[in-house]
N, CA, C and O atoms as CSV, one atom per row, in Angstrom:
chain,resi,resn,atom,element,x,y,z
A,1,ILE,N,N,103.054,94.647,117.579
A,1,ILE,CA,C,102.148,95.353,118.468
A,1,ILE,C,C,100.735,95.362,117.881
A,1,ILE,O,O,99.758,95.183,118.608
A,2,GLN,N,N,100.629,95.570,116.572
A,2,GLN,CA,C,99.307,95.612,115.937
A,2,GLN,C,C,98.557,94.298,116.130
A,2,GLN,O,O,97.350,94.304,116.371
A,3,SER,N,N,99.260,93.172,116.025
A,3,SER,CA,C,98.576,91.884,116.160
A,3,SER,C,C,98.015,91.690,117.566
A,3,SER,O,O,97.035,90.968,117.747
A,4,LYS,N,N,98.622,92.321,118.551
A,4,LYS,CA,C,98.143,92.217,119.933
A,4,LYS,C,C,96.882,93.057,120.154
A,4,LYS,O,O,96.143,92.829,121.112
A,5,ARG,N,N,96.639,94.014,119.282
A,5,ARG,CA,C,95.459,94.865,119.412
A,5,ARG,C,C,94.199,94.178,118.919
A,5,ARG,O,O,93.093,94.565,119.298
A,6,LYS,N,N,94.350,93.175,118.090
A,6,LYS,CA,C,93.196,92.442,117.574
A,6,LYS,C,C,92.793,91.378,118.584
A,6,LYS,O,O,93.614,90.580,119.037
A,7,VAL,N,N,91.528,91.387,118.920
A,7,VAL,CA,C,90.995,90.424,119.879
A,7,VAL,C,C,89.973,89.571,119.156
A,7,VAL,O,O,89.152,90.091,118.401
A,8,SER,N,N,90.014,88.282,119.377
A,8,SER,CA,C,89.030,87.409,118.737
A,8,SER,C,C,87.634,87.733,119.262
A,8,SER,O,O,87.483,88.255,120.366
A,9,LEU,N,N,86.627,87.423,118.468
A,9,LEU,CA,C,85.250,87.678,118.875
A,9,LEU,C,C,84.919,86.887,120.142
A,9,LEU,O,O,84.217,87.389,121.020
A,10,ALA,N,N,85.412,85.678,120.239
A,10,ALA,CA,C,85.151,84.856,121.430
A,10,ALA,C,C,85.723,85.518,122.686
A,10,ALA,O,O,85.052,85.572,123.717
A,11,LYS,N,N,86.935,86.011,122.606
A,11,LYS,CA,C,87.542,86.681,123.766
A,11,LYS,C,C,86.790,87.959,124.118
A,11,LYS,O,O,86.628,88.294,125.292
A,12,PHE,N,N,86.334,88.668,123.087
A,12,PHE,CA,C,85.558,89.882,123.311
A,12,PHE,C,C,84.251,89.555,124.023
A,12,PHE,O,O,83.886,90.220,124.993
A,13,ILE,N,N,83.557,88.543,123.549
A,13,ILE,CA,C,82.290,88.137,124.172
A,13,ILE,C,C,82.525,87.740,125.626
A,13,ILE,O,O,81.775,88.151,126.511
A,14,TYR,N,N,83.552,86.952,125.872
A,14,TYR,CA,C,83.866,86.526,127.234
A,14,TYR,C,C,84.182,87.721,128.127
A,14,TYR,O,O,83.768,87.769,129.285
A,15,ALA,N,N,84.914,88.680,127.580
A,15,ALA,CA,C,85.322,89.859,128.358
A,15,ALA,C,C,84.140,90.754,128.736
A,15,ALA,O,O,84.249,91.563,129.657
A,16,LEU,N,N,83.029,90.617,128.045
A,16,LEU,CA,C,81.855,91.416,128.383
A,16,LEU,C,C,81.278,91.045,129.750
A,16,LEU,O,O,80.564,91.843,130.359
A,17,GLY,N,N,81.579,89.854,130.226
A,17,GLY,CA,C,81.121,89.432,131.544
A,17,GLY,C,C,79.631,89.154,131.599
A,17,GLY,O,O,78.987,89.399,132.620
A,18,ILE,N,N,79.087,88.652,130.524
A,18,ILE,CA,C,77.657,88.350,130.459
A,18,ILE,C,C,77.354,87.107,131.280
A,18,ILE,O,O,78.075,86.112,131.216
A,19,GLU,N,N,76.284,87.180,132.046
A,19,GLU,CA,C,75.868,86.049,132.876
A,19,GLU,C,C,75.647,84.820,131.998
A,19,GLU,O,O,75.070,84.923,130.916
A,20,HIS,N,N,76.106,83.662,132.462
A,20,HIS,CA,C,75.999,82.368,131.783
A,20,HIS,C,C,76.966,82.221,130.613
A,20,HIS,O,O,76.878,81.241,129.874
A,21,VAL,N,N,77.874,83.154,130.426
A,21,VAL,CA,C,78.808,83.072,129.306
A,21,VAL,C,C,80.226,82.902,129.833
A,21,VAL,O,O,80.874,83.856,130.263
A,22,GLY,N,N,80.685,81.657,129.785
A,22,GLY,CA,C,82.068,81.356,130.119
A,22,GLY,C,C,82.883,81.308,128.838
A,22,GLY,O,O,82.401,81.696,127.773
A,23,GLU,N,N,84.107,80.837,128.940
A,23,GLU,CA,C,84.983,80.810,127.767
A,23,GLU,C,C,84.448,79.899,126.671
A,23,GLU,O,O,84.449,80.279,125.500
A,24,GLU,N,N,83.991,78.700,127.033
A,24,GLU,CA,C,83.482,77.767,126.024
A,24,GLU,C,C,82.226,78.294,125.351
A,24,GLU,O,O,82.073,78.185,124.134
A,25,THR,N,N,81.343,78.858,126.131
A,25,THR,CA,C,80.106,79.413,125.575
A,25,THR,C,C,80.419,80.607,124.682
A,25,THR,O,O,79.771,80.797,123.653
A,26,ALA,N,N,81.393,81.402,125.061
A,26,ALA,CA,C,81.798,82.542,124.241
A,26,ALA,C,C,82.296,82.069,122.875
A,26,ALA,O,O,81.993,82.685,121.853
A,27,VAL,N,N,83.050,80.988,122.859
A,27,VAL,CA,C,83.534,80.424,121.598
A,27,VAL,C,C,82.344,79.956,120.752
A,27,VAL,O,O,82.296,80.206,119.548
A,28,ALA,N,N,81.390,79.279,121.390
A,28,ALA,CA,C,80.211,78.806,120.665
A,28,ALA,C,C,79.396,79.971,120.104
A,28,ALA,O,O,78.921,79.907,118.970
A,29,LEU,N,N,79.235,81.017,120.881
A,29,LEU,CA,C,78.497,82.195,120.412
A,29,LEU,C,C,79.242,82.881,119.262
A,29,LEU,O,O,78.622,83.339,118.302
A,30,ALA,N,N,80.554,82.947,119.362
A,30,ALA,CA,C,81.351,83.555,118.291
A,30,ALA,C,C,81.198,82.756,116.997
A,30,ALA,O,O,81.111,83.337,115.915
A,31,LYS,N,N,81.165,81.443,117.103
A,31,LYS,CA,C,80.962,80.606,115.915
A,31,LYS,C,C,79.575,80.827,115.330
A,31,LYS,O,O,79.396,80.809,114.112
A,32,LYS,N,N,78.595,81.037,116.206
A,32,LYS,CA,C,77.224,81.231,115.738
A,32,LYS,C,C,77.053,82.583,115.049
A,32,LYS,O,O,76.463,82.655,113.971
A,33,PHE,N,N,77.558,83.650,115.656
A,33,PHE,CA,C,77.333,84.996,115.126
A,33,PHE,C,C,78.385,85.435,114.109
A,33,PHE,O,O,78.084,86.234,113.222
A,34,LYS,N,N,79.592,84.936,114.221
A,34,LYS,CA,C,80.703,85.169,113.304
A,34,LYS,C,C,81.222,86.609,113.235
A,34,LYS,O,O,82.421,86.806,113.040
A,35,LYS,N,N,80.366,87.615,113.387
A,35,LYS,CA,C,80.798,89.005,113.281
A,35,LYS,C,C,80.192,89.839,114.398
A,35,LYS,O,O,79.096,89.553,114.882
A,36,LEU,N,N,80.916,90.865,114.796
A,36,LEU,CA,C,80.472,91.724,115.881
A,36,LEU,C,C,79.151,92.418,115.557
A,36,LEU,O,O,78.307,92.564,116.440
A,37,ASP,N,N,78.956,92.844,114.321
A,37,ASP,CA,C,77.710,93.536,113.986
A,37,ASP,C,C,76.498,92.615,114.110
A,37,ASP,O,O,75.417,93.070,114.483
A,38,ARG,N,N,76.662,91.332,113.803
A,38,ARG,CA,C,75.558,90.376,113.984
A,38,ARG,C,C,75.287,90.158,115.460
A,38,ARG,O,O,74.136,90.048,115.883
A,39,LEU,N,N,76.355,90.096,116.239
A,39,LEU,CA,C,76.217,89.929,117.684
A,39,LEU,C,C,75.540,91.143,118.305
A,39,LEU,O,O,74.693,91.001,119.187
A,40,SER,N,N,75.907,92.324,117.854
A,40,SER,CA,C,75.361,93.538,118.454
A,40,SER,C,C,73.896,93.771,118.100
A,40,SER,O,O,73.234,94.590,118.736
A,41,SER,N,N,73.386,93.075,117.107
A,41,SER,CA,C,71.980,93.235,116.741
A,41,SER,C,C,71.055,92.401,117.627
A,41,SER,O,O,69.833,92.499,117.515
A,42,VAL,N,N,71.627,91.588,118.497
A,42,VAL,CA,C,70.855,90.728,119.390
A,42,VAL,C,C,70.749,91.401,120.763
A,42,VAL,O,O,71.720,91.980,121.249
A,43,SER,N,N,69.582,91.323,121.377
A,43,SER,CA,C,69.406,91.908,122.706
A,43,SER,C,C,70.186,91.095,123.740
A,43,SER,O,O,70.509,89.928,123.517
A,44,LEU,N,N,70.475,91.723,124.854
A,44,LEU,CA,C,71.189,91.042,125.934
A,44,LEU,C,C,70.401,89.828,126.417
A,44,LEU,O,O,70.980,88.777,126.692
A,45,GLU,N,N,69.092,89.971,126.520
A,45,GLU,CA,C,68.251,88.859,126.972
A,45,GLU,C,C,68.328,87.683,126.002
A,45,GLU,O,O,68.412,86.529,126.421
A,46,GLU,N,N,68.299,87.982,124.712
A,46,GLU,CA,C,68.392,86.926,123.697
A,46,GLU,C,C,69.762,86.255,123.743
A,46,GLU,O,O,69.869,85.036,123.610
A,47,LEU,N,N,70.802,87.056,123.931
A,47,LEU,CA,C,72.153,86.511,124.030
A,47,LEU,C,C,72.278,85.595,125.247
A,47,LEU,O,O,72.860,84.515,125.153
A,48,GLN,N,N,71.734,86.022,126.385
A,48,GLN,CA,C,71.778,85.188,127.585
A,48,GLN,C,C,70.979,83.911,127.379
A,48,GLN,O,O,71.380,82.843,127.843
A,49,LYS,N,N,69.858,84.013,126.691
A,49,LYS,CA,C,69.039,82.830,126.415
A,49,LYS,C,C,69.820,81.833,125.562
A,49,LYS,O,O,69.843,80.640,125.865
A,50,LYS,N,N,70.458,82.317,124.500
A,50,LYS,CA,C,71.263,81.450,123.642
A,50,LYS,C,C,72.417,80.839,124.436
A,50,LYS,O,O,72.752,79.669,124.246
A,51,ALA,N,N,73.020,81.620,125.318
A,51,ALA,CA,C,74.122,81.124,126.132
A,51,ALA,C,C,73.651,80.009,127.056
A,51,ALA,O,O,74.347,79.008,127.224
A,52,ARG,N,N,72.468,80.174,127.658
A,52,ARG,CA,C,71.935,79.120,128.535
A,52,ARG,C,C,71.650,77.847,127.748
A,52,ARG,O,O,71.899,76.743,128.233
A,53,VAL,N,N,71.128,78.000,126.534
A,53,VAL,CA,C,70.852,76.832,125.699
A,53,VAL,C,C,72.145,76.112,125.345
A,53,VAL,O,O,72.220,74.886,125.429
A,54,ILE,N,N,73.154,76.865,124.952
A,54,ILE,CA,C,74.446,76.263,124.617
A,54,ILE,C,C,75.028,75.555,125.831
A,54,ILE,O,O,75.513,74.427,125.733
A,55,LYS,N,N,74.975,76.223,126.968
A,55,LYS,CA,C,75.518,75.632,128.201
A,55,LYS,C,C,74.770,74.341,128.546
A,55,LYS,O,O,75.388,73.348,128.930
A,56,ARG,N,N,73.455,74.356,128.412
A,56,ARG,CA,C,72.645,73.164,128.740
A,56,ARG,C,C,72.963,72.016,127.787
A,56,ARG,O,O,73.060,70.867,128.217
A,57,LYS,N,N,73.124,72.311,126.501
A,57,LYS,CA,C,73.472,71.270,125.535
A,57,LYS,C,C,74.814,70.636,125.886
A,57,LYS,O,O,74.974,69.419,125.798
A,58,LYS,N,N,75.778,71.466,126.285
A,58,LYS,CA,C,77.084,70.936,126.670
A,58,LYS,C,C,76.969,70.047,127.902
A,58,LYS,O,O,77.590,68.987,127.970
A,59,GLU,N,N,76.171,70.484,128.877
A,59,GLU,CA,C,75.977,69.681,130.084
A,59,GLU,C,C,75.347,68.336,129.749
A,59,GLU,O,O,75.780,67.304,130.262
A,60,LEU,N,N,74.330,68.341,128.895
A,60,LEU,CA,C,73.672,67.099,128.509
A,60,LEU,C,C,74.615,66.186,127.742
A,60,LEU,O,O,74.595,64.971,127.935
A,61,TYR,N,N,75.442,66.759,126.875
A,61,TYR,CA,C,76.406,65.962,126.130
A,61,TYR,C,C,77.424,65.329,127.071
A,61,TYR,O,O,77.742,64.145,126.954
A,62,ARG,N,N,77.927,66.122,127.998
A,62,ARG,CA,C,78.904,65.583,128.958
A,62,ARG,C,C,78.282,64.477,129.813
A,62,ARG,O,O,78.918,63.460,130.089
A,63,LYS,N,N,77.037,64.690,130.225
A,63,LYS,CA,C,76.342,63.676,131.012
A,63,LYS,C,C,76.188,62.398,130.196
A,63,LYS,O,O,76.400,61.301,130.713
A,64,TRP,N,N,75.821,62.534,128.933
A,64,TRP,CA,C,75.669,61.375,128.065
A,64,TRP,C,C,77.006,60.650,127.920
A,64,TRP,O,O,77.057,59.422,127.978
A,65,CYS,N,N,78.086,61.407,127.731
A,65,CYS,CA,C,79.414,60.795,127.602
A,65,CYS,C,C,79.792,60.032,128.873
A,65,CYS,O,O,80.372,58.949,128.804
A,66,ASP,N,N,79.462,60.600,130.023
A,66,ASP,CA,C,79.780,59.947,131.291
A,66,ASP,C,C,78.988,58.658,131.478
A,66,ASP,O,O,79.461,57.720,132.120
A,67,GLN,N,N,77.783,58.614,130.916
A,67,GLN,CA,C,76.916,57.447,131.102
A,67,GLN,C,C,77.040,56.431,129.980
A,67,GLN,O,O,76.545,55.313,130.124
A,68,ASP,N,N,77.670,56.768,128.885
A,68,ASP,CA,C,77.793,55.878,127.749
A,68,ASP,C,C,78.766,54.760,128.089
A,68,ASP,O,O,79.943,55.025,128.330
A,69,PRO,N,N,78.288,53.488,128.114
A,69,PRO,CA,C,79.168,52.366,128.481
A,69,PRO,C,C,80.333,52.173,127.522
A,69,PRO,O,O,81.355,51.606,127.908
A,70,ARG,N,N,80.205,52.623,126.302
A,70,ARG,CA,C,81.296,52.463,125.337
A,70,ARG,C,C,82.465,53.377,125.671
A,70,ARG,O,O,83.585,53.141,125.218
A,71,ARG,N,N,82.214,54.425,126.464
A,71,ARG,CA,C,83.264,55.385,126.789
A,71,ARG,C,C,84.023,54.996,128.060
A,71,ARG,O,O,85.016,55.636,128.403
A,72,ASN,N,N,83.568,53.959,128.758
A,72,ASN,CA,C,84.238,53.527,129.995
A,72,ASN,C,C,85.154,52.366,129.769
A,72,ASN,O,O,85.788,51.889,130.710
């Protein structure tokens, strides 16, 4: 039962329901901040900004993968 009470930082971030933060972005943010106290020291606006940047980088990477002739 105790192990079920512990929630990963990524799941916690995702559960907050922050705009632009899906599951993948939550994982990326958790890797960046590593601890809840570091995450809580950032404003919501800054967190959303970082989330948009992460999301945009992922989109650009996926687009590059789709267009890379070596991947087809």
